[in-house]
C-alpha angles and dihedrals in degrees: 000000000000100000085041086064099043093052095047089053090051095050091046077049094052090048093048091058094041089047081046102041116008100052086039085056106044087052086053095049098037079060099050093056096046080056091054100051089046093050084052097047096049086048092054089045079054100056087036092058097040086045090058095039089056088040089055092049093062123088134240119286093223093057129127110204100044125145098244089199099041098047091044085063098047078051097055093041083057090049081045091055093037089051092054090043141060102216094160120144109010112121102227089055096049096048084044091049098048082052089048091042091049090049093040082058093042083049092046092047100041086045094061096036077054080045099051096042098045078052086048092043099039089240104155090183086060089048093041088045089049102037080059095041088056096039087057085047082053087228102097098101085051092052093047096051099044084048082061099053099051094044089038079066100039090053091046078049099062098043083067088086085071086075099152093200098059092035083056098048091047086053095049089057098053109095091198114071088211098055078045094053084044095047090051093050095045094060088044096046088043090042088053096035087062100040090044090047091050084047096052082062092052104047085043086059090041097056091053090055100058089039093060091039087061127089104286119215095203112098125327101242093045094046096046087052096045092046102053094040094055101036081051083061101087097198089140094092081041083058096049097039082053091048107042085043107057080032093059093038095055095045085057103042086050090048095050086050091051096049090060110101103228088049092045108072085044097060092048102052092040091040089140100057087046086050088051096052100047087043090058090054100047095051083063098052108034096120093054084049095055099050090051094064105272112120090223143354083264100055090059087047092055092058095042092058100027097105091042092051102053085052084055107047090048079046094057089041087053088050102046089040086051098056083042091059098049088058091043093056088044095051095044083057086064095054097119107235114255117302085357092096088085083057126128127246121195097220133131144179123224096240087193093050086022098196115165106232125227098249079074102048107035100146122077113210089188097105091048092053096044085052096045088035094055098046099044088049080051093051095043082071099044115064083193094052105036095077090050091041091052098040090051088054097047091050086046083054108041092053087052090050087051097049081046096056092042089052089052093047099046101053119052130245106221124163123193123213089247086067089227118160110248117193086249095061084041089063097046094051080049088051091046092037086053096049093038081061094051096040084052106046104039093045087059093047097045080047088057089050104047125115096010107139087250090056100038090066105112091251095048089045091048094045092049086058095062096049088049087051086050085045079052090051099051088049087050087057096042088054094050092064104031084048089051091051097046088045093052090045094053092076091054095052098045085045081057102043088049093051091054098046084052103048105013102229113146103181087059094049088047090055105047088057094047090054090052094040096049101039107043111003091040090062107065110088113256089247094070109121122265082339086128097045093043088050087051093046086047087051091052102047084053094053097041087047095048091055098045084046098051092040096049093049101047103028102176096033108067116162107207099185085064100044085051087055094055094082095054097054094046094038079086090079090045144341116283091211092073099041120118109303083227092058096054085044094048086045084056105050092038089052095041103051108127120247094010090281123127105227127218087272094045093046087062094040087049094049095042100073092049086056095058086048085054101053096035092060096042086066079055119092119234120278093007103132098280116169092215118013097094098043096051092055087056097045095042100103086059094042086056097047100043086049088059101044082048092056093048100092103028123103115264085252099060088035088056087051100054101040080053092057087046096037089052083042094054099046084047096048096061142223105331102016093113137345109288 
């Protein structure tokens, strides 16, 4: 009974604290729930309403004048409300988002057709508004990519008019081979024209791109939004698929046409003007070069003409060898037949009307010179080619230069006392008149192309110094022969000037020096290096020599008419008018002394001149040509005795004077100048 009413008390107890905290609870509860449905729903209300609100501000899809970037943007804040709500389901959301859906397609589509035609008309404001407009939408890198593809196949497609075979076969009909290299050039300038002209559209797309992926300096929240839109749109790997492919497909298409037979012979002998036209094109598309995996625009040049270079290069050499050859065959006819070389010819220059003749001159060097001429002005346009141009015609030269010094070294160089011209001394003056045309020639026209930016590159400035040293070659040999000429001549010509101061006869003396002149110095061409100088310089040492010699051997019998005459005999060999200014000074003291007697100031002036002749010819070796050398050895016994007969009535001063100049002349003469 007990434990019946415990437990009775406990149950009335139970139902005391549910009637106290559990119904109490659920009310609470049942109304929390009801708040929370209604704090959804009024949420919900909320975005609905916001949703709408956003939905009613955008324009129609079928408008013409809408604001592609703003409204993409409109259109992103609305995907942004749908995301953090669930708006599923209600009526008025899903009519709204089928309205939003239909004008984010018009947006998208009138974005890339923007797109397209800012691309067509070159606007970049149309790209850059589109390309925003894309990258808000989050499908920029999509379009882009998609762009490329399909641009990517129309500019494949267009490289499909370099069909070498049909090209070929075009070329193989054409019975002119200009209409055939035209014909050639035409398919390759209008192929590269359309792909450069796709990929002008590209690049400029490109460059939007990577304008717009760059820090922007408009406001912060647009630019925060633009930039991480368009840097998510990965379209660089789009850009280098698109270069390296149109890059691979046109090295390809230009190797396969090269390799053709009738092309290939084209290419390589107008090797500059191919070089032109894929250059062209690749200065337009160099970007596009560089993001498809070529260091430079040049480096993909370089690929693309390699095999075509190399043709032409061996094709210049040929011309140039060719031309060689000719002068070489030519030059091998004038060798003189064995021991004929001491003969005769009965050949002669006007001295009066001096005009080389062409015995002296056979070999025309024209053909050569065009050839070299036409290639270094070539290369003075072309920085790649100068320093080739240059170096094959250094190599043409230089084995020209080499058959020429064998030719002057095989056959001898003999002169005889009569003056007379041998078929040895003929070919000699051929050999120095050839190489006076080439020195001539090729130094204007390096002159022409100095210091052009094609020629002003380290390898084409190093390249043009060698050909200047070989120019520098062929005067060294020129001056060789002409020196020799001018030297063994010398003897005559003194042999002559003594005769006459001995005997006074002037027509003799005229004579011998025509005959010199016409029939060995007339024959060299008037282009020959410092010839004309050198025979000046030689004019003048005979004359100084022959004053100081007549002087010195009569001393008090000078004859001044004769010694007047002397420059009109030897102005044959150059005008007396441009002879040393000493020389004409040293003419006039010695002619106007008074009384035929040389005073203390002339005997030094007299004896000055032969003192430089004596020191200029000791710096000469024996037997090399000297004009006087040999004559004063043989004369020194009298020079030493006029000198001193000279001295005897001259003050110690002036005696002192003069034993000090010969006595300088002698130490500087050397052992066996004169006797010590």
């Amino acid at each position: 009974e007990r434990l019946k009413s415990n437990v009775s008390t406990l149950s009335s107890a139970l139902v005391r604290l549910h009637h106290t905290i559990e119904t109490p609870f659920e009310s609470i509860q049942t109304s929390g729930t009801e708040l929370r449905n209604a704090t959804n729903a009024l949420d919900t209300l909320r975005a609905v309403q916001k949703l709408l609100s956003a939905v009613n501000k955008l324009p129609e899809a079928n408008s013409k004048n809408i604001d592609i970037h703003r409204t993409a943007r409109k259109l992103k804040e609305i995907d942004e409300l749908l995301a953090a709500d669930n708006l599923s389901g209600i009526h008025v959301v899903d009519k709204a988002v089928a309205e939003v859906t239909a004008l984010s397609a018009a947006i998208r589509t009138k974005a890339q057709e923007m797109l397209r035609g800012g691309l067509v008309s070159g606007k970049q404001a149309d790209i850059s508004t589109a390309l925003h407009a894309l990258a808000t939408l989050g499908v920029s890198g999509r379009v882009v990519s998609n762009y490329l593809s399909e641009a990517k196949r129309e500019t494949l497609k267009a490289l499909m008019a370099l069909d070498s075979q049909s090209i070929a076969a075009e070329v193989a009909e054409q019975s002119d081979i200009n209409k055939g290299k035209e014909l050639i050039f035409s398919h390759m300038e209008r192929a590269l024209s359309e792909v450069g002209s796709r990929c002008s559209l590209v690049l400029l797309l490109m460059r939007t791109v990577q304008k717009q992926s760059a820090p922007s300096t408009v406001g912060p929240s647009t630019s925060a939004a633009t930039s991480s839109n368009v840097s998510s749109d990965d379209s660089s790997a789009a850009f280098a698929d698109y270069g390296s492919g149109v890059a691979a497909h046109l090295v390809e298409r230009l190797s396969k046409l090269n390799k053709k037979s009738v092309v290939n012979g084209v290419l390589a002998a107008e090797y500059p003007r191919y070089f032109r036209i894929v250059q062209k094109f690749a200065e337009v598309a160099e970007p596009l070069l560089v993001v498809g995996g070529y260091a430079s625009a040049q480096a993909w040049v370089a690929k693309v003409v390699e095999d075509v270079e190399k043709l032409f290069e061996a094709h210049v050499a040929e011309k140039q060898r060719d031309k060689l050859q000719q002068i070489i065959t030519k030059l091998n006819g004038l060798f003189p037949r064995q021991g004929a070389d001491s003969t005769v010819v009965d050949l002669s220059v006007d001295v009066a009307r001096p005009t080389v003749p062409p015995q002296a001159n056979m070999i025309d060097t024209r053909p050569l010179i065009k050839v070299i001429g036409s290639d270094l002005a070539i290369g003075r346009q072309d920085t790649r080619l100068s320093s080739f141009y240059i170096s094959t015609t250094t190599s043409t030269l230089t084995q020209l230069l080499e058959r020429l010094n064998e030719g002057h070294t095989r056959v001898p160089l003999t002169f005889s006392p009569s003056a007379q011209l041998t078929v040895g001394q003929l070919f000699h003056i051929s050999l120095c008149n050839l190489a006076t045309s080439v020195h001539s020639e090729v130094s204007s026209i390096v002159s022409l192309t100095a210091g052009t930016a094609a020629t002003t590159s380290s390898q084409a400035t190093e390249a043009t110094l060698k050909l200047r040293a070989v120019l520098d070659s062929f005067q060294t040999f020129i001056l060789r022969i002409t020196g020799t000429f001018l030297a063994q001549c010398g003897p005559t010509l003194w042999g002559a000037i003594k005769t006459f101061l001995a005997d006074g006869d002037t027509a003799a003396l005229d004579t011998k020096v025509r005959t010199v002149l016409g029939r060995q110095l007339l024959f060299f061409i008037r282009a020959t290096p410092m010839y004309e100088s050198n025979r000046l310089d030689a004019a003048n040492t005979l004359l100084l020599r022959a004053i100081t010699y007549y002087c010195l051997q009569r001393p008090g019998e000078i004859d001044r008419e004769r010694l007047k005459a002397l420059p009109a005999s030897l102005g044959w060999l150059g005008s007396f008018e441009r002879m040393s200014s000493a020389t004409r000074t040293n003419l006039r003291t010695v002619t106007s002394a008074s009384a035929n007697k040389l005073s203390d100031s002339s005997i030094a002036q007299s004896l000055h001149p032969i003192l430089q002749i004596a020191i200029l010819f000791a710096q000469q070796p024996e037997g090399g040509g000297v004009l006087l050398h040999t004559a004063m050895r043989v004369s020194a016994d009298q020079f030493t005795v006029t000198a001193a007969s000279l001295m005897s009535n001259t003050s110690k001063e002036s005696q002192d004077l003069v034993v000090k100049q010969i006595a300088d002349a002698v130490a500087s003469a050397g052992k066996g100048f004169m006797p010590s």
